[in-house]
Short mmCIF file of N, CA and C in Angstrom, two decimals:
data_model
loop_
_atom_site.label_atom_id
_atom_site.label_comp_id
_atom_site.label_asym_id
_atom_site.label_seq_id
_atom_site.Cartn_x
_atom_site.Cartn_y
_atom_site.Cartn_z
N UNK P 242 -20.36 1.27 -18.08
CA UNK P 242 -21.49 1.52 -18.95
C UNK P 242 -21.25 0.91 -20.33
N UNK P 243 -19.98 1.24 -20.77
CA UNK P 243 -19.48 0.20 -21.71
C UNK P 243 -20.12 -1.28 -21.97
N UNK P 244 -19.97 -2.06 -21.17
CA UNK P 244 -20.36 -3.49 -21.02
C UNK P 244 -22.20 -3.58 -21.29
N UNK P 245 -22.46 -2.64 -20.51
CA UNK P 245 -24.40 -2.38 -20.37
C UNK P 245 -24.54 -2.21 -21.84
N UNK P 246 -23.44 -0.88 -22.54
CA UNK P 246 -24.38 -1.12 -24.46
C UNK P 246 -23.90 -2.23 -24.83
N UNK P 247 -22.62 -2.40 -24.62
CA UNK P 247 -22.41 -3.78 -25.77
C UNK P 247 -23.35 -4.93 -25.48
N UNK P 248 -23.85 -5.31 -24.23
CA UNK P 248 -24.60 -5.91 -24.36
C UNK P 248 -25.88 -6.01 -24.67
N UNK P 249 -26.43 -5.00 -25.23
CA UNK P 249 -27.50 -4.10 -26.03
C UNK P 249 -27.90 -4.25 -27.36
N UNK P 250 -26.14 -4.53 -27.43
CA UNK P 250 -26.25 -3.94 -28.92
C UNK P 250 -27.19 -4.78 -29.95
N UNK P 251 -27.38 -5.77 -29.67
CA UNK P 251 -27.78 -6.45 -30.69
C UNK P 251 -29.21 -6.04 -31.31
N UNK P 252 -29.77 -5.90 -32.51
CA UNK P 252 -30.48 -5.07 -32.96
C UNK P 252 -32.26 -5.85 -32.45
N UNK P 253 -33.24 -5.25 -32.36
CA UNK P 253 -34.43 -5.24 -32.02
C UNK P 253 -35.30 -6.08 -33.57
N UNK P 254 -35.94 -6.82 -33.60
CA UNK P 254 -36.77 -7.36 -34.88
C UNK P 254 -37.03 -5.86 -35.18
N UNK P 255 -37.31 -5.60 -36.97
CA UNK P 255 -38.20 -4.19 -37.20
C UNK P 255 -39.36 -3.81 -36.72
N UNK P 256 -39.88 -4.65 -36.04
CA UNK P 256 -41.63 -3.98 -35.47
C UNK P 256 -41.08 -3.35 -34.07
N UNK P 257 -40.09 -3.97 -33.62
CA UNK P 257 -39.85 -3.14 -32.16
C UNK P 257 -38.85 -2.41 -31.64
N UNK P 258 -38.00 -2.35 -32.52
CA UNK P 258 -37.17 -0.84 -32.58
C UNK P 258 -37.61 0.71 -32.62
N UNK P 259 -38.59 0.54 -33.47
CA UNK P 259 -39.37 2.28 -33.57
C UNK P 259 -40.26 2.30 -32.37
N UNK P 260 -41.09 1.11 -32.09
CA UNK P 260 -41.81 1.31 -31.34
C UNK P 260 -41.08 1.54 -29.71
N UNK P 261 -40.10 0.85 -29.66
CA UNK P 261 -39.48 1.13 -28.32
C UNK P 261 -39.13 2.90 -28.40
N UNK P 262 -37.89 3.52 -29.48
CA UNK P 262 -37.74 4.67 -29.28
C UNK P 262 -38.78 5.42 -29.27
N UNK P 263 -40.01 5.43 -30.00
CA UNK P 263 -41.29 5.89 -29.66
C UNK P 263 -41.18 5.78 -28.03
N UNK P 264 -41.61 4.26 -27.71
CA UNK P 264 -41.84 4.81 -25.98
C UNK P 264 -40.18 5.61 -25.15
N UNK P 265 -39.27 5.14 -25.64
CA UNK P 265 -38.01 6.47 -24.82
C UNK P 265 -38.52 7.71 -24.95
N UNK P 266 -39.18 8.36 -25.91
CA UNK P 266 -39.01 9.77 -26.29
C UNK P 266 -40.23 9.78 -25.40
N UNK P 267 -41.19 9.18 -25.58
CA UNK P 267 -43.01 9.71 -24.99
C UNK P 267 -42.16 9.76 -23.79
N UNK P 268 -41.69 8.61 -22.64
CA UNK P 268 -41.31 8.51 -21.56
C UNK P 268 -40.29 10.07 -20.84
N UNK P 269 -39.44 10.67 -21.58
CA UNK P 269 -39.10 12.04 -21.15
C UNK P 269 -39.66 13.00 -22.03
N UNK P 270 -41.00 12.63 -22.66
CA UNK P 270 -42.16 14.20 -22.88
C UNK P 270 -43.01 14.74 -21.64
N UNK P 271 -43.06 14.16 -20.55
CA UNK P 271 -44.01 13.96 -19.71
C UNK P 271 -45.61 14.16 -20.25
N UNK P 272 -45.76 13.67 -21.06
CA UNK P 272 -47.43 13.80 -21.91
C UNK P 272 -48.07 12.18 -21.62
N UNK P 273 -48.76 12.34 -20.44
CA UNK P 273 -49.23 11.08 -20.48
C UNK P 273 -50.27 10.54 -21.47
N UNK P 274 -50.63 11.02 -22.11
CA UNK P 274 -51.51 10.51 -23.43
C UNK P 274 -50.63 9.51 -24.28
N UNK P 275 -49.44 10.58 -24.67
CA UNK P 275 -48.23 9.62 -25.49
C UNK P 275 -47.50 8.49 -24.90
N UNK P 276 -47.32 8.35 -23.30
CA UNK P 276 -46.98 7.52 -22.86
C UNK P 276 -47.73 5.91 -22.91
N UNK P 277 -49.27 6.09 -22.54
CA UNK P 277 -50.24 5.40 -23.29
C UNK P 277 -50.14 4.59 -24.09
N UNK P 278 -49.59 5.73 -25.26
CA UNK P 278 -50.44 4.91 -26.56
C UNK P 278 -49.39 4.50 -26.99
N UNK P 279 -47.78 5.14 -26.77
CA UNK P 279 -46.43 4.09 -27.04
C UNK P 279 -46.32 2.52 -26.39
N UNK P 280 -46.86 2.58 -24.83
CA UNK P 280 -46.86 1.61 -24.03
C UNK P 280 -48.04 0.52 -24.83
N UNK P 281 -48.60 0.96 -24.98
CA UNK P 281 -50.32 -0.06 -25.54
C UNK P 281 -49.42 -0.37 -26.72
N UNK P 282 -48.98 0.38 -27.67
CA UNK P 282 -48.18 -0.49 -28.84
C UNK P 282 -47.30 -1.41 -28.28
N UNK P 283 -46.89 -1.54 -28.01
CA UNK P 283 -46.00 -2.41 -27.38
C UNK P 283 -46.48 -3.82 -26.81
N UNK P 284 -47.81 -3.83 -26.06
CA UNK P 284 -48.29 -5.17 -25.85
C UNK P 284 -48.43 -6.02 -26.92
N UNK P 285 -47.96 -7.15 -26.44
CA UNK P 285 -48.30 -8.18 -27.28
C UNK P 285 -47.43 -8.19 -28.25
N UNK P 286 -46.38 -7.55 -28.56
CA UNK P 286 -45.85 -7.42 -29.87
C UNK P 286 -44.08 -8.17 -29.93
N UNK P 287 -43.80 -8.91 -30.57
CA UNK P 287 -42.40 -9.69 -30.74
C UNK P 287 -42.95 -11.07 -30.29
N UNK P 288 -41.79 -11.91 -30.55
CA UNK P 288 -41.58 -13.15 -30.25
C UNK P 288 -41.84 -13.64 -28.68
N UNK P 289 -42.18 -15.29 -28.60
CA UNK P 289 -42.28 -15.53 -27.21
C UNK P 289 -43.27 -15.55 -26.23
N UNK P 290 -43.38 -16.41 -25.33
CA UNK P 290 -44.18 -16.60 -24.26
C UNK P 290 -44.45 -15.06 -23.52
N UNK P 291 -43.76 -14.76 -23.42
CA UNK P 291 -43.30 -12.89 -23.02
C UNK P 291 -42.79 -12.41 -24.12
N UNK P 292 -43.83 -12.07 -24.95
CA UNK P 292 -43.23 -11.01 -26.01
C UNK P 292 -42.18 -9.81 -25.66
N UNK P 293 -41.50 -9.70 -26.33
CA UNK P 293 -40.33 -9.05 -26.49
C UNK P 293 -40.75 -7.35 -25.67
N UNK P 294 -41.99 -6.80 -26.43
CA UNK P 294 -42.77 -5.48 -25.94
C UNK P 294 -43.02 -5.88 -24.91
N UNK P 295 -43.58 -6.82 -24.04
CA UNK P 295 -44.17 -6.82 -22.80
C UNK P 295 -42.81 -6.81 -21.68
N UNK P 296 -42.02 -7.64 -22.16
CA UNK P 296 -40.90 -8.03 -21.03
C UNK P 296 -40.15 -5.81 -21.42
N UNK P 297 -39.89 -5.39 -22.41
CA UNK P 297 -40.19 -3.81 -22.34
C UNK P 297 -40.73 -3.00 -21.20
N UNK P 298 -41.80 -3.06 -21.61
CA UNK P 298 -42.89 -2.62 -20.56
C UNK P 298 -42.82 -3.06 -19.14
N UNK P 299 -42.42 -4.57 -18.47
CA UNK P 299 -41.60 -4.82 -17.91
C UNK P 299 -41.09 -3.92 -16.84
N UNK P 300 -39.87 -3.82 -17.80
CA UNK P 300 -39.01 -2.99 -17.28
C UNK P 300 -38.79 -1.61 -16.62
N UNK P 301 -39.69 -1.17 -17.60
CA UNK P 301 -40.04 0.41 -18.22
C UNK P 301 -41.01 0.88 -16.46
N UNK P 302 -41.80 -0.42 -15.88
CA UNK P 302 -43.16 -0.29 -15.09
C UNK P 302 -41.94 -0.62 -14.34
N UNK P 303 -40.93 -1.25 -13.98
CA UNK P 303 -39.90 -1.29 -12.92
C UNK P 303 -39.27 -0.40 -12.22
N UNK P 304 -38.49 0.32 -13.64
CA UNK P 304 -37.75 1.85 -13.55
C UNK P 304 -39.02 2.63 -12.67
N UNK P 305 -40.09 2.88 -13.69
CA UNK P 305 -40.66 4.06 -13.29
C UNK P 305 -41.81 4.24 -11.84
N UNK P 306 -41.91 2.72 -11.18
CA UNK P 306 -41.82 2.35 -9.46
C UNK P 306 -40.88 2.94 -8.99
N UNK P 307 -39.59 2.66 -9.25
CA UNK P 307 -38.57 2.34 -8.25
C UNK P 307 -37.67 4.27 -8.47
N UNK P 308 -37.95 4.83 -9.78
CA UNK P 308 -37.40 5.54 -9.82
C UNK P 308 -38.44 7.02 -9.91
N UNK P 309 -39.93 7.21 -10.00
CA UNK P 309 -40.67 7.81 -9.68
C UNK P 309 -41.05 8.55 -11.13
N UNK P 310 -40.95 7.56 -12.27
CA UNK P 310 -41.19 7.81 -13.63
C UNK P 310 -42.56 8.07 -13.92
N UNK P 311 -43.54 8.05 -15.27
CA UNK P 311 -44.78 7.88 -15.24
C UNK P 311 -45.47 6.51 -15.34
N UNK P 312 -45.73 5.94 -13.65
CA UNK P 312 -46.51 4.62 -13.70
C UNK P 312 -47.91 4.36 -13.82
N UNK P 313 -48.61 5.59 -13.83
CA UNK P 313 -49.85 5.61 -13.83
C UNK P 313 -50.01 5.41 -15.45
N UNK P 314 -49.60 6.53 -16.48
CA UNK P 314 -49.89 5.92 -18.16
C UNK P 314 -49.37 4.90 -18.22
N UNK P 315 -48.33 4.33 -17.97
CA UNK P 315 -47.88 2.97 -18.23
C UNK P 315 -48.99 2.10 -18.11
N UNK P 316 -49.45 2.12 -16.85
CA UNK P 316 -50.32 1.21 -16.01
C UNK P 316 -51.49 1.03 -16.91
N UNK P 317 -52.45 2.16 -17.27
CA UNK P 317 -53.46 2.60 -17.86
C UNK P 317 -52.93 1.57 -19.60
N UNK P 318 -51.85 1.88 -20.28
CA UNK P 318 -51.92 1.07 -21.05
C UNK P 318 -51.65 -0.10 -21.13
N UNK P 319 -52.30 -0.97 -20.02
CA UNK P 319 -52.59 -2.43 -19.79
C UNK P 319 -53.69 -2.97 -19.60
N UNK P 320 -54.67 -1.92 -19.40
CA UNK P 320 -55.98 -2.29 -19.26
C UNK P 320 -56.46 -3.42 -20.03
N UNK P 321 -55.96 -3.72 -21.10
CA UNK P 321 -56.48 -5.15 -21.88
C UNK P 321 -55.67 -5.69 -22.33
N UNK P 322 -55.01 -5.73 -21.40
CA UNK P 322 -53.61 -6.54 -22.12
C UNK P 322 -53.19 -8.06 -22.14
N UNK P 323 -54.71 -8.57 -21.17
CA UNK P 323 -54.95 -10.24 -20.95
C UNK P 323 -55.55 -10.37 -22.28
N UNK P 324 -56.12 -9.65 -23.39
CA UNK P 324 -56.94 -9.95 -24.05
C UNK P 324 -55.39 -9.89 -25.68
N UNK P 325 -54.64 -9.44 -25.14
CA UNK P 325 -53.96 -8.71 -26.68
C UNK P 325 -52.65 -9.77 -25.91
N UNK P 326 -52.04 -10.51 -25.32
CA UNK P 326 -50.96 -11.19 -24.96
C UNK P 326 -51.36 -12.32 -24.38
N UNK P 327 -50.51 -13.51 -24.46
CA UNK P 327 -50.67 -14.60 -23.87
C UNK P 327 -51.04 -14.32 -22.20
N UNK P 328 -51.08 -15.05 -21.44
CA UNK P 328 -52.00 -14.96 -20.13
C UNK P 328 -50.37 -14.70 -19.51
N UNK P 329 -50.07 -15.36 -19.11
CA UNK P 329 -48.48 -15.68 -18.63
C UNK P 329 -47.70 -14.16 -18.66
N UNK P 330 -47.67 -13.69 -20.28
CA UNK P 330 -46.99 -12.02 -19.94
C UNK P 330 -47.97 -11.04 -19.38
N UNK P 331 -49.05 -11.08 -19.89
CA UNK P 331 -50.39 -9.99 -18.83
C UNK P 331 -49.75 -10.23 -17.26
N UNK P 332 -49.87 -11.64 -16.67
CA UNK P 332 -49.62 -11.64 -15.18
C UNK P 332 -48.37 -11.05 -14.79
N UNK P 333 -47.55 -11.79 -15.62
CA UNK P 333 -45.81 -10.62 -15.23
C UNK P 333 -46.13 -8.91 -15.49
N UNK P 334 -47.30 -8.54 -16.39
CA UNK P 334 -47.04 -7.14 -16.30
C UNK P 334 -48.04 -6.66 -15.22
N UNK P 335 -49.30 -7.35 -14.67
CA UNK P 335 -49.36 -6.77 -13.38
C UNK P 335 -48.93 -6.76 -12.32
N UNK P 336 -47.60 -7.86 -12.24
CA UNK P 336 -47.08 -8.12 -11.48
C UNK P 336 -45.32 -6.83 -11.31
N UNK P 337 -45.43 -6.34 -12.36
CA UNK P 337 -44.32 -5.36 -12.72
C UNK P 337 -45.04 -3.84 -12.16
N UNK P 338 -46.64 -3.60 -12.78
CA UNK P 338 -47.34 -2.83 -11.45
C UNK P 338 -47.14 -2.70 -10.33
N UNK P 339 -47.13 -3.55 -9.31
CA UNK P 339 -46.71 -3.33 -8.29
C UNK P 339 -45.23 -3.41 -7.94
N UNK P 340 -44.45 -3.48 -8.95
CA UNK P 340 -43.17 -3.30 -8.14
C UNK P 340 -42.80 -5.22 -8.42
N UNK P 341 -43.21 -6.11 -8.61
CA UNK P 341 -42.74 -6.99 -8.48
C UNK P 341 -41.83 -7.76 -9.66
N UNK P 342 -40.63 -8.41 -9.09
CA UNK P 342 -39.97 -9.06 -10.51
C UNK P 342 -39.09 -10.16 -9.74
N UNK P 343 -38.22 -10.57 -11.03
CA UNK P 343 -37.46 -11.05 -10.72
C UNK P 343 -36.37 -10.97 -10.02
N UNK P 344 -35.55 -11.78 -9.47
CA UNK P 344 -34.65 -11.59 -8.49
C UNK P 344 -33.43 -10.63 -9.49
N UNK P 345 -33.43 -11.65 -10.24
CA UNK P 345 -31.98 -10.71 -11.52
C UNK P 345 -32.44 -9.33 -12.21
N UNK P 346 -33.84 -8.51 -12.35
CA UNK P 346 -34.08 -7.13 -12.75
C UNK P 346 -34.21 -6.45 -11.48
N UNK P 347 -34.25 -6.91 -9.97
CA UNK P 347 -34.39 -6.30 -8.87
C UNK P 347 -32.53 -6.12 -8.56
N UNK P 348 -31.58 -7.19 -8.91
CA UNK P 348 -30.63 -6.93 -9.02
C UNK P 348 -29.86 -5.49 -9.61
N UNK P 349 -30.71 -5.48 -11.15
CA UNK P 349 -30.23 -4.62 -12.37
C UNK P 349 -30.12 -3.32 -11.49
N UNK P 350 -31.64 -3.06 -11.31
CA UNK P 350 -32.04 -1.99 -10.80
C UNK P 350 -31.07 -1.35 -9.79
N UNK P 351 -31.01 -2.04 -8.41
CA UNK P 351 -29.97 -1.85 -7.36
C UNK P 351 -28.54 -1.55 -7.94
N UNK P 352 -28.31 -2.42 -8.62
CA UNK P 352 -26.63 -2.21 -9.06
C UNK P 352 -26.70 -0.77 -9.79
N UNK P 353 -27.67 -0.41 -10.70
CA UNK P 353 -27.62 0.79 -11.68
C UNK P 353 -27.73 2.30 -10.78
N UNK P 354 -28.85 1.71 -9.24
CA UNK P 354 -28.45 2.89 -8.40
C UNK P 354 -27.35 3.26 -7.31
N UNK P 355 -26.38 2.40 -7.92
CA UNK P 355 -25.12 2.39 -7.26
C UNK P 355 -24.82 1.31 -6.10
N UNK P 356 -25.95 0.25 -5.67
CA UNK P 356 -25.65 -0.63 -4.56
C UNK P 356 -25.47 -2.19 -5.20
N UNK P 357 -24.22 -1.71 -5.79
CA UNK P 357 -24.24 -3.49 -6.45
C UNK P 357 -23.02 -3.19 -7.60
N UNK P 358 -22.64 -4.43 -8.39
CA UNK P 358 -21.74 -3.99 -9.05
C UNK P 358 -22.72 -4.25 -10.61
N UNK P 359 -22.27 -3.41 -11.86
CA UNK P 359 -23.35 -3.27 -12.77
C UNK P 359 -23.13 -4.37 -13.15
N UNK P 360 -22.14 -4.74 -13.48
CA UNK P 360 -21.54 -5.91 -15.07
C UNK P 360 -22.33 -7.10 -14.29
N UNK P 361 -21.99 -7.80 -13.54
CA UNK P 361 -22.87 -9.13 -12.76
C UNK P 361 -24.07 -8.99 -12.87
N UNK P 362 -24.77 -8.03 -12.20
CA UNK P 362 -25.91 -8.03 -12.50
C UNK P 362 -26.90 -7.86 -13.96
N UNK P 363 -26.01 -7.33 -14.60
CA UNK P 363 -26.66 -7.30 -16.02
C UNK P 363 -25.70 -8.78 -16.61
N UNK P 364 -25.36 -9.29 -16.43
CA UNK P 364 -25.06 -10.78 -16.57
C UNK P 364 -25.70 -11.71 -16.66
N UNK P 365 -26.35 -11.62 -15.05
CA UNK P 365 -27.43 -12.58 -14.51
C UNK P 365 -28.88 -12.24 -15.48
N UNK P 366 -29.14 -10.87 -15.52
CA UNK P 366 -30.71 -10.28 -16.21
C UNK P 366 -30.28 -10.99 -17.72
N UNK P 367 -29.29 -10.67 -18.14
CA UNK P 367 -29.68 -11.12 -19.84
C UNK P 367 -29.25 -12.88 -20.26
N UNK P 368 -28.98 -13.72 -18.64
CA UNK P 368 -29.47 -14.74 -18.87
C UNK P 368 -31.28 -15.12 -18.53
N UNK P 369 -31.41 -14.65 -18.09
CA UNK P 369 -33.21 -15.13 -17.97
C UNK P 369 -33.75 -14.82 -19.19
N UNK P 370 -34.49 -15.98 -19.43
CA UNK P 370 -34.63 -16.60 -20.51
C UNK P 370 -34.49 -16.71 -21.80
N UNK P 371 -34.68 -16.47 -23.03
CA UNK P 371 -33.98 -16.23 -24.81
C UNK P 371 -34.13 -15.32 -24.43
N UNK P 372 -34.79 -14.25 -24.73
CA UNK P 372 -34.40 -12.68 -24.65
C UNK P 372 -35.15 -11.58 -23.36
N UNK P 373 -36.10 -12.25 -22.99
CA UNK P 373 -36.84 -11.51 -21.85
C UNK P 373 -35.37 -10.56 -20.80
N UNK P 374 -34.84 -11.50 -21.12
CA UNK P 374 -33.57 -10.51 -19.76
C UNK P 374 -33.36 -9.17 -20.07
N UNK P 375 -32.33 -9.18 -21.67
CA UNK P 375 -32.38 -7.91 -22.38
C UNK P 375 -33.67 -7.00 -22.78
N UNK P 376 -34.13 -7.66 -22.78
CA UNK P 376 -35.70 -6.33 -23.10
C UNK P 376 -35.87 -6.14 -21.81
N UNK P 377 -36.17 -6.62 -20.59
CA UNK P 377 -36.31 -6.14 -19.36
C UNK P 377 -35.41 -5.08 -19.00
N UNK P 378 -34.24 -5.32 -19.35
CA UNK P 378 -33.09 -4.04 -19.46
C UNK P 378 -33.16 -2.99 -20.28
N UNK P 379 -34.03 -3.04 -21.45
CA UNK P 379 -33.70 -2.08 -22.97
C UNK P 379 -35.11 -1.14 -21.47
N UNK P 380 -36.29 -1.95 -21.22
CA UNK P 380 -37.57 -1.02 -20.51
C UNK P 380 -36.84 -0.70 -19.40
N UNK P 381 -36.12 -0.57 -19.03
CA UNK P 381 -35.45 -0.56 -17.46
C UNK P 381 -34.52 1.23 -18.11
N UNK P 382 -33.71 1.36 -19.03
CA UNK P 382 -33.25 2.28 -19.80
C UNK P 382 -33.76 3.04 -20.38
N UNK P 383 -35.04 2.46 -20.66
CA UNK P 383 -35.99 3.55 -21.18
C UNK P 383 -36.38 4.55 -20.50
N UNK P 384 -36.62 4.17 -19.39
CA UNK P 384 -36.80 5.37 -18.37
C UNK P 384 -35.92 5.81 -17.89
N UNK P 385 -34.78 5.48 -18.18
CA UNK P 385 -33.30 6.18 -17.76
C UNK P 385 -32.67 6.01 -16.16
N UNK P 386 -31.41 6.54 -16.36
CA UNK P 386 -30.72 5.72 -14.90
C UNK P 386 -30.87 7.41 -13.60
N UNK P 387 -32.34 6.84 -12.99
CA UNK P 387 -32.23 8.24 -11.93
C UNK P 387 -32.97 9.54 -12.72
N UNK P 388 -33.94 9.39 -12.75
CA UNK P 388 -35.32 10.72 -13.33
C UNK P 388 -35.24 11.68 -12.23
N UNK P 389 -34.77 12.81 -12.62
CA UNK P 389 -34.55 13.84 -11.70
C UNK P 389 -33.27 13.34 -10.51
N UNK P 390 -31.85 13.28 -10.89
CA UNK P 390 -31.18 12.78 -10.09
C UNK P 390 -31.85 12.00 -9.05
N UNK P 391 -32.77 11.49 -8.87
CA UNK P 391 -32.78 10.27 -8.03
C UNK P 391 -32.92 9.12 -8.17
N UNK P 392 -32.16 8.26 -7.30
CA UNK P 392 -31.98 6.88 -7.22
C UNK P 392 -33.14 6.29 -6.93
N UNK P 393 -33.48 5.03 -7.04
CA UNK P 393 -34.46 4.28 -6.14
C UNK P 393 -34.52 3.87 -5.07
N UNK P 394 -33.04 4.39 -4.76
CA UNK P 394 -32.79 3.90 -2.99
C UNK P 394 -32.83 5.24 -2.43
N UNK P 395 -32.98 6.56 -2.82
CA UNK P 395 -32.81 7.38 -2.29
C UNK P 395 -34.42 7.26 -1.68
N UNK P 396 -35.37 6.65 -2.30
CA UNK P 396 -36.72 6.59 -1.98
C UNK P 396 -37.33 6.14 -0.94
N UNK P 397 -37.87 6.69 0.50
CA UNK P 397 -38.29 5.63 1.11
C UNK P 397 -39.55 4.73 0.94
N UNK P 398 -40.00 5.12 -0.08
CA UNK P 398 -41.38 4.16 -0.58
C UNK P 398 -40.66 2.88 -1.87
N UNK P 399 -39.40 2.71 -1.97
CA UNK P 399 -38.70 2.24 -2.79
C UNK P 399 -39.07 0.79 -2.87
N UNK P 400 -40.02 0.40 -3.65
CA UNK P 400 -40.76 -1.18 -3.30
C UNK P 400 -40.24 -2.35 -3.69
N UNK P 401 -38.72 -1.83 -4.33
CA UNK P 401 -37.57 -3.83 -4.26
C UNK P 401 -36.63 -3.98 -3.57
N UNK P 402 -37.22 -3.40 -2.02
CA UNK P 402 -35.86 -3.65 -1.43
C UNK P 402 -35.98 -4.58 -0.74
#
């Protein structure tokens, strides 16, 4: 776990540090209103073809598929999110709706629920591309490792396997 913060560590621009711990905290209030309106801040917001918030959100819509988090507010705060982000991150985040990603955050995921080794796989994630890897990981943490002790493999509806 060591290796997972240090490679973390590096600090967030100021617009998306508060707003991320905003969405950690909404994410274990179970208040889907707050989940919402942390997630909707977040579109569109940071640097990049995939803003920094979206590849977040990302993540966050990864975890909370695979690990049975809240995907429905997440979801709900995307409703216009072709209109508030380049076209390119909107499609990766409906594409994070259903469960879909990359080969290296489908990695993350697996290794974090114990079928894989962590350090490699968070290797591979925070090389894809300038920073999309690590923010896919910071939203992947946000929802934490196993919501209600369970894994994503413990799931049989578990949709990256």
């Amino acid at each position: 776990m060591t290796v997972l913060l240090d490679a973390l560590a590096h600090p967030l621009p100021p617009p998306l540090a508060p707003r991320l711990t905003d969405l950690r905290h909404a994410l274990h209030t179970d208040d889907a209103s707050e989940v919402r309106r942390t997630a909707r801040a977040l579109v569109g917001l940071g640097p990049g073809l995939t803003p920094s918030g979206d590849d977040i959100l990302c993540g966050a819509l990864l975890a909370s598929r695979a690990w049975g988090g809240p995907l429905t507010p997440l979801s709900e705060a995307l409703a216009d999110a072709s209109l508030r982000t380049p076209l390119l991150s909107a499609a990766l985040l409906r594409h994070a709706v259903r469960g879909e990603c990359v080969p290296q955050a489908h990695a993350f995921l697996r290794a974090l629920s114990g079928d894989g080794a962590l350090e490699p796989a968070l290797r591979e994630l925070l090389a894809v591309g300038h920073h999309s890897g690590g923010d896919l990981a910071r939203g992947v943490l946000a929802v934490g490792l196993g919501r209600a002790g369970a894994t994503p493999l413990d799931r049989d509806d578990y949709p990256l396997k």
